[in-house]
Coordinates of C-alpha atoms in Angstrom, one line a residue:
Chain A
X1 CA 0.0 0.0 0.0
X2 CA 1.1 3.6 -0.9
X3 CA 1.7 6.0 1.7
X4 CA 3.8 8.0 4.3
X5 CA 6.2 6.6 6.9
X6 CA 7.2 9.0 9.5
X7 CA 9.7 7.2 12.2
X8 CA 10.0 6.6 15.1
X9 CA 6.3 7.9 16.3
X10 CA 8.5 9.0 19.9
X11 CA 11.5 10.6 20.2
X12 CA 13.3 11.7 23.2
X13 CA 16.5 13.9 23.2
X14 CA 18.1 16.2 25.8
X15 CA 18.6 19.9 25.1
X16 CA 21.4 20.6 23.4
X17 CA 21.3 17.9 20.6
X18 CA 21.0 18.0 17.4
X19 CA 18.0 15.3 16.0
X20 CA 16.5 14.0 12.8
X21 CA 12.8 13.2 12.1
X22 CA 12.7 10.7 9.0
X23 CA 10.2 11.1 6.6
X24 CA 9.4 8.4 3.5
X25 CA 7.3 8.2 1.0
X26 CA 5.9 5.4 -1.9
X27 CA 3.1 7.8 -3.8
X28 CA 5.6 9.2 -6.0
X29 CA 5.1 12.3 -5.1
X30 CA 6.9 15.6 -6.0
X31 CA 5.7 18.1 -3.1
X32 CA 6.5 17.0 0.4
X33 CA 6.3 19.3 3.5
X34 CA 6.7 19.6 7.4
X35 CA 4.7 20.7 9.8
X36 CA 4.6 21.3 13.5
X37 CA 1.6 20.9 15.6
X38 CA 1.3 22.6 18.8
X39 CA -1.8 23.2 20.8
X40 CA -4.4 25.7 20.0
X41 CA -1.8 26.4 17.3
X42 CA -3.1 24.4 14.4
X43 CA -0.4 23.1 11.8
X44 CA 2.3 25.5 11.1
X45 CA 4.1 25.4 8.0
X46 CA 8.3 24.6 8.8
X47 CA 9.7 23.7 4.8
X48 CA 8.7 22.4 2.1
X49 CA 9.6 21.0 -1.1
X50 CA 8.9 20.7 -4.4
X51 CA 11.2 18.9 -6.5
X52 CA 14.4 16.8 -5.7
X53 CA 17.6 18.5 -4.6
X54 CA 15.6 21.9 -3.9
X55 CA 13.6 23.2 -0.7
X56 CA 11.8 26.2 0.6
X57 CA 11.0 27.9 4.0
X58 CA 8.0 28.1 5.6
X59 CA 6.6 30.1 8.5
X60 CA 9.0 28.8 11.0
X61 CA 11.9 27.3 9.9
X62 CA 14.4 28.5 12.2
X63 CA 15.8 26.3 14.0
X64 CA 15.3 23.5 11.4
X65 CA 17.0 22.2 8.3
X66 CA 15.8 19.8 5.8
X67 CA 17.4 17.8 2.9
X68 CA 15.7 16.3 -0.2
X69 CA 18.5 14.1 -2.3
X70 CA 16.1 11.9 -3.2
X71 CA 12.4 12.0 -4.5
X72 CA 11.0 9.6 -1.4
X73 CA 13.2 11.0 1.3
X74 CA 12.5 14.4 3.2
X75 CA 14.7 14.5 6.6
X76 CA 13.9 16.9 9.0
X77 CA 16.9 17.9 11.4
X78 CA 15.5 20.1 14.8
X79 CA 19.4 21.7 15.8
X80 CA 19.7 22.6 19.4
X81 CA 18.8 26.2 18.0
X82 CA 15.3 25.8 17.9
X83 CA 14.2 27.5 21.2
X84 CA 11.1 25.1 21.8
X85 CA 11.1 21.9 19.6
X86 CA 8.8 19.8 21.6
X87 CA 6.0 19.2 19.2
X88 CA 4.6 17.5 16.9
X89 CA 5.8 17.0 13.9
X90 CA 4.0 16.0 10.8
X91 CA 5.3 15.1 7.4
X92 CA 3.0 15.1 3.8
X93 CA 3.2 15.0 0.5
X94 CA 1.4 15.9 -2.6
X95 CA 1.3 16.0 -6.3
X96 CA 2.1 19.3 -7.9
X97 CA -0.5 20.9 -8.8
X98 CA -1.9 23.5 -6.0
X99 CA -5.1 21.7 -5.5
X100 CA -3.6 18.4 -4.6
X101 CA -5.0 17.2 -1.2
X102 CA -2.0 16.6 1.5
X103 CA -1.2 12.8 2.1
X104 CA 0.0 12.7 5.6
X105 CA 2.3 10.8 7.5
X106 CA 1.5 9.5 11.4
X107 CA 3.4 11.8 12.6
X108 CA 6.6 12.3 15.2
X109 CA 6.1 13.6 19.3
X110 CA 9.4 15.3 19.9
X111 CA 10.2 15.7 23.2
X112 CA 13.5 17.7 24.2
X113 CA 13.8 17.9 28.1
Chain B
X1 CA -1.2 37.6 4.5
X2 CA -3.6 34.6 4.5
X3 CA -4.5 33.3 7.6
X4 CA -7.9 31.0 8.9
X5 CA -9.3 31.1 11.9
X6 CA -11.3 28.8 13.4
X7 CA -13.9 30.1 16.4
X8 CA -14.9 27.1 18.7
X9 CA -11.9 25.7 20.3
X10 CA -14.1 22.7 21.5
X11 CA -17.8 21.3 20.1
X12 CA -20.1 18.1 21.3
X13 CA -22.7 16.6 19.8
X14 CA -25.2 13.8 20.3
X15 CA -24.8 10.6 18.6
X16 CA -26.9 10.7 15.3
X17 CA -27.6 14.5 15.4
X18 CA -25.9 17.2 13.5
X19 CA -23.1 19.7 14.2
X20 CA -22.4 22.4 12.2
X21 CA -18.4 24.0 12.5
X22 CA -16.9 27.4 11.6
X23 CA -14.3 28.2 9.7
X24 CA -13.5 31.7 8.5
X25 CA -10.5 32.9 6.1
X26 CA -8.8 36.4 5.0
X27 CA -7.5 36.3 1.6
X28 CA -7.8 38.9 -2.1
X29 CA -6.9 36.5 -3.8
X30 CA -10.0 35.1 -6.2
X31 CA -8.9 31.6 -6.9
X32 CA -8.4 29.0 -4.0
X33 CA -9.0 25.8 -2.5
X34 CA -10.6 25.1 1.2
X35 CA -10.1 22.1 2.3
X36 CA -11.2 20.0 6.0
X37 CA -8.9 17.9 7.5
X38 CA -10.1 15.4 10.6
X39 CA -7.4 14.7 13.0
X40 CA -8.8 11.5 15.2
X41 CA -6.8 10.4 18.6
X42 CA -4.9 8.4 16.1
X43 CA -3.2 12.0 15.4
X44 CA -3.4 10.8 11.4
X45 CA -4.8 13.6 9.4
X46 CA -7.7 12.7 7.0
X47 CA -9.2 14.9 4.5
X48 CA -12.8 15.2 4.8
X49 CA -13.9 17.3 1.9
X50 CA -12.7 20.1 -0.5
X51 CA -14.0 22.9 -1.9
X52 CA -13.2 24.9 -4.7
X53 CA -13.6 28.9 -4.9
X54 CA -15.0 29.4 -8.6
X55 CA -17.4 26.6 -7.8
X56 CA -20.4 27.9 -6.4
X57 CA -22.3 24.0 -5.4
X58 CA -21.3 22.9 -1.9
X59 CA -19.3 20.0 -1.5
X60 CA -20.4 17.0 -0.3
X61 CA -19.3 14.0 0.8
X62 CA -21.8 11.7 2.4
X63 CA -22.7 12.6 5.4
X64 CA -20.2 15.5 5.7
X65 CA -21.0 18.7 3.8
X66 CA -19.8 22.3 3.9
X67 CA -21.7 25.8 3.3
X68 CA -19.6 28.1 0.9
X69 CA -20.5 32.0 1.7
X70 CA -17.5 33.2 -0.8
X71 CA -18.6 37.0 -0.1
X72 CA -18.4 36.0 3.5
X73 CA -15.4 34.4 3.1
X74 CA -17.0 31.8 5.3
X75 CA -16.6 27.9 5.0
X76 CA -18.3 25.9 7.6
X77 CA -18.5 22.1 8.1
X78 CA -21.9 20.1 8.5
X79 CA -21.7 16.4 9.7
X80 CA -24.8 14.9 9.7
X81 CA -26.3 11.4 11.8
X82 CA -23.1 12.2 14.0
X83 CA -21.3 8.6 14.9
X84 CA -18.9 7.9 17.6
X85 CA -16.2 7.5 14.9
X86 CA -16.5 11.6 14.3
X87 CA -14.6 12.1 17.3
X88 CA -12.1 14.1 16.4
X89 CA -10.1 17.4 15.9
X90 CA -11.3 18.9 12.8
X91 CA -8.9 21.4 10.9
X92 CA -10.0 24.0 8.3
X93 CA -7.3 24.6 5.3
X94 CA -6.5 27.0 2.7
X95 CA -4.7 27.0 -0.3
X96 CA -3.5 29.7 -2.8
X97 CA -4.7 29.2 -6.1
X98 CA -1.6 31.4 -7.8
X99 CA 0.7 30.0 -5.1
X100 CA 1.4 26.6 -7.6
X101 CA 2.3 25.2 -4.7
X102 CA 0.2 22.9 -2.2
X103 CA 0.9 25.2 0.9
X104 CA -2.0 25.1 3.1
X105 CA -2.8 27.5 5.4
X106 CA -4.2 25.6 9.0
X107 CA -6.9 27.1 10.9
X108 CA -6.1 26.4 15.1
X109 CA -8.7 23.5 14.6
X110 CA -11.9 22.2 16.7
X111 CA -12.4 19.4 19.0
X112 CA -15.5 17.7 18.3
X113 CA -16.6 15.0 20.8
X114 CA -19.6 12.6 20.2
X115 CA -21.1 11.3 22.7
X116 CA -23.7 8.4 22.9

């Protein structure tokens, strides 16, 4: 079955350290994006991108970088410069054109202490 | 700037009757999609229905349906014959149509709790 795989569904770091969120998907799809949920926040927008080897900010990415070598794969690394990672974080994907409903992935708790 | 906002931090509803939820946007932009998302304890995000701006029909899509107002810039969800399963937080999206991207814009969301 198609879809997104977002691992490991918990992750616990201390502050100070550096941590990836891994993000894979089979729909062969162009777009895929990150975003942070926090309460009575909604989803907020962190990068996104829309073709291989090429990515964009969103509303909030400092603090974050992302990598996108290959067409399935879109890493998300929260450095020990984002003031308030814990959250949680959600990965999707869509086809190109603008309309294209979101596919999501499970998601990722983050939890720096 | 685009932004959504959502009014009713928290809903309930009786089992089999109908809920109606807000959603209003800010936008001057003409063409755009509007989109809900259901968000169950699961925490997987589920699109419930879609609506798009130059289309003035509602969407539906069984027992979910939305009211477009476009002049209100208004786009409320109606689930009908409410089931236990509808539990859940309910997100309103937008997307720029001249964005060519699939950015969405989240609303804060609503819980909606069924109860029996």
């Amino acid at each position: 079955d198609g879809g997104i795989t977002q691992s490991p569904k918990y992750l616990f770091r201390k502050e100070g350290q550096n941590v990836t969120l891994s993000c894979e998907q089979n729909l062969n799809h162009d777009a895929m994006y990150w975003y942070r949920q926090d309460p009575g926040q909604g989803l907020r927008l962190i990068y996104y991108s829309q073709i291989v080897n090429d990515f964009q900010k969103g509303d909030i990415a400092e603090g974050y970088s992302v990598s996108r070598e290959k067409k399935e794969s879109f890493p998300l690394t929260v450095t020990s410069a984002q003031k308030n990672p814990t959250a949680f974080y959600l990965c999707a994907s869509s086809s190109p054109a603008y309309n294209s409903p979101l596919h999501f992935g499970n998601g990722t708790r983050l939890t720096v202490t | 700037a685009q932004t959504v906002t959502q009014s009713q931090p928290e809903m309930s509803v009786q089992e089999a009757e109908t809920v109606t939820l807000s959603c209003t946007y800010d936008t001057s932009e003409n063409n755009y999609y509007l989109f809900w998302y259901k968000q169950p304890p699961s925490r997987q995000m589920i699109l419930v229905i879609r609506q798009e701006a130059y289309k003035q029909q509602n969407a539906t899509e069984n027992r979910f349906s939305v009211n477009f107002q476009k002049a209100a810039k208004s786009f409320s969800l109606k689930i009908s014959d409410s089931q236990l399963g509808d539990t859940a937080m309910y997100f309103c999206a937008f997307v720029n149509g001249s964005s060519n991207t699939g950015k969405l814009i989240f609303g804060q969301g609503t819980t909606l709790q069924v109860k029996p």
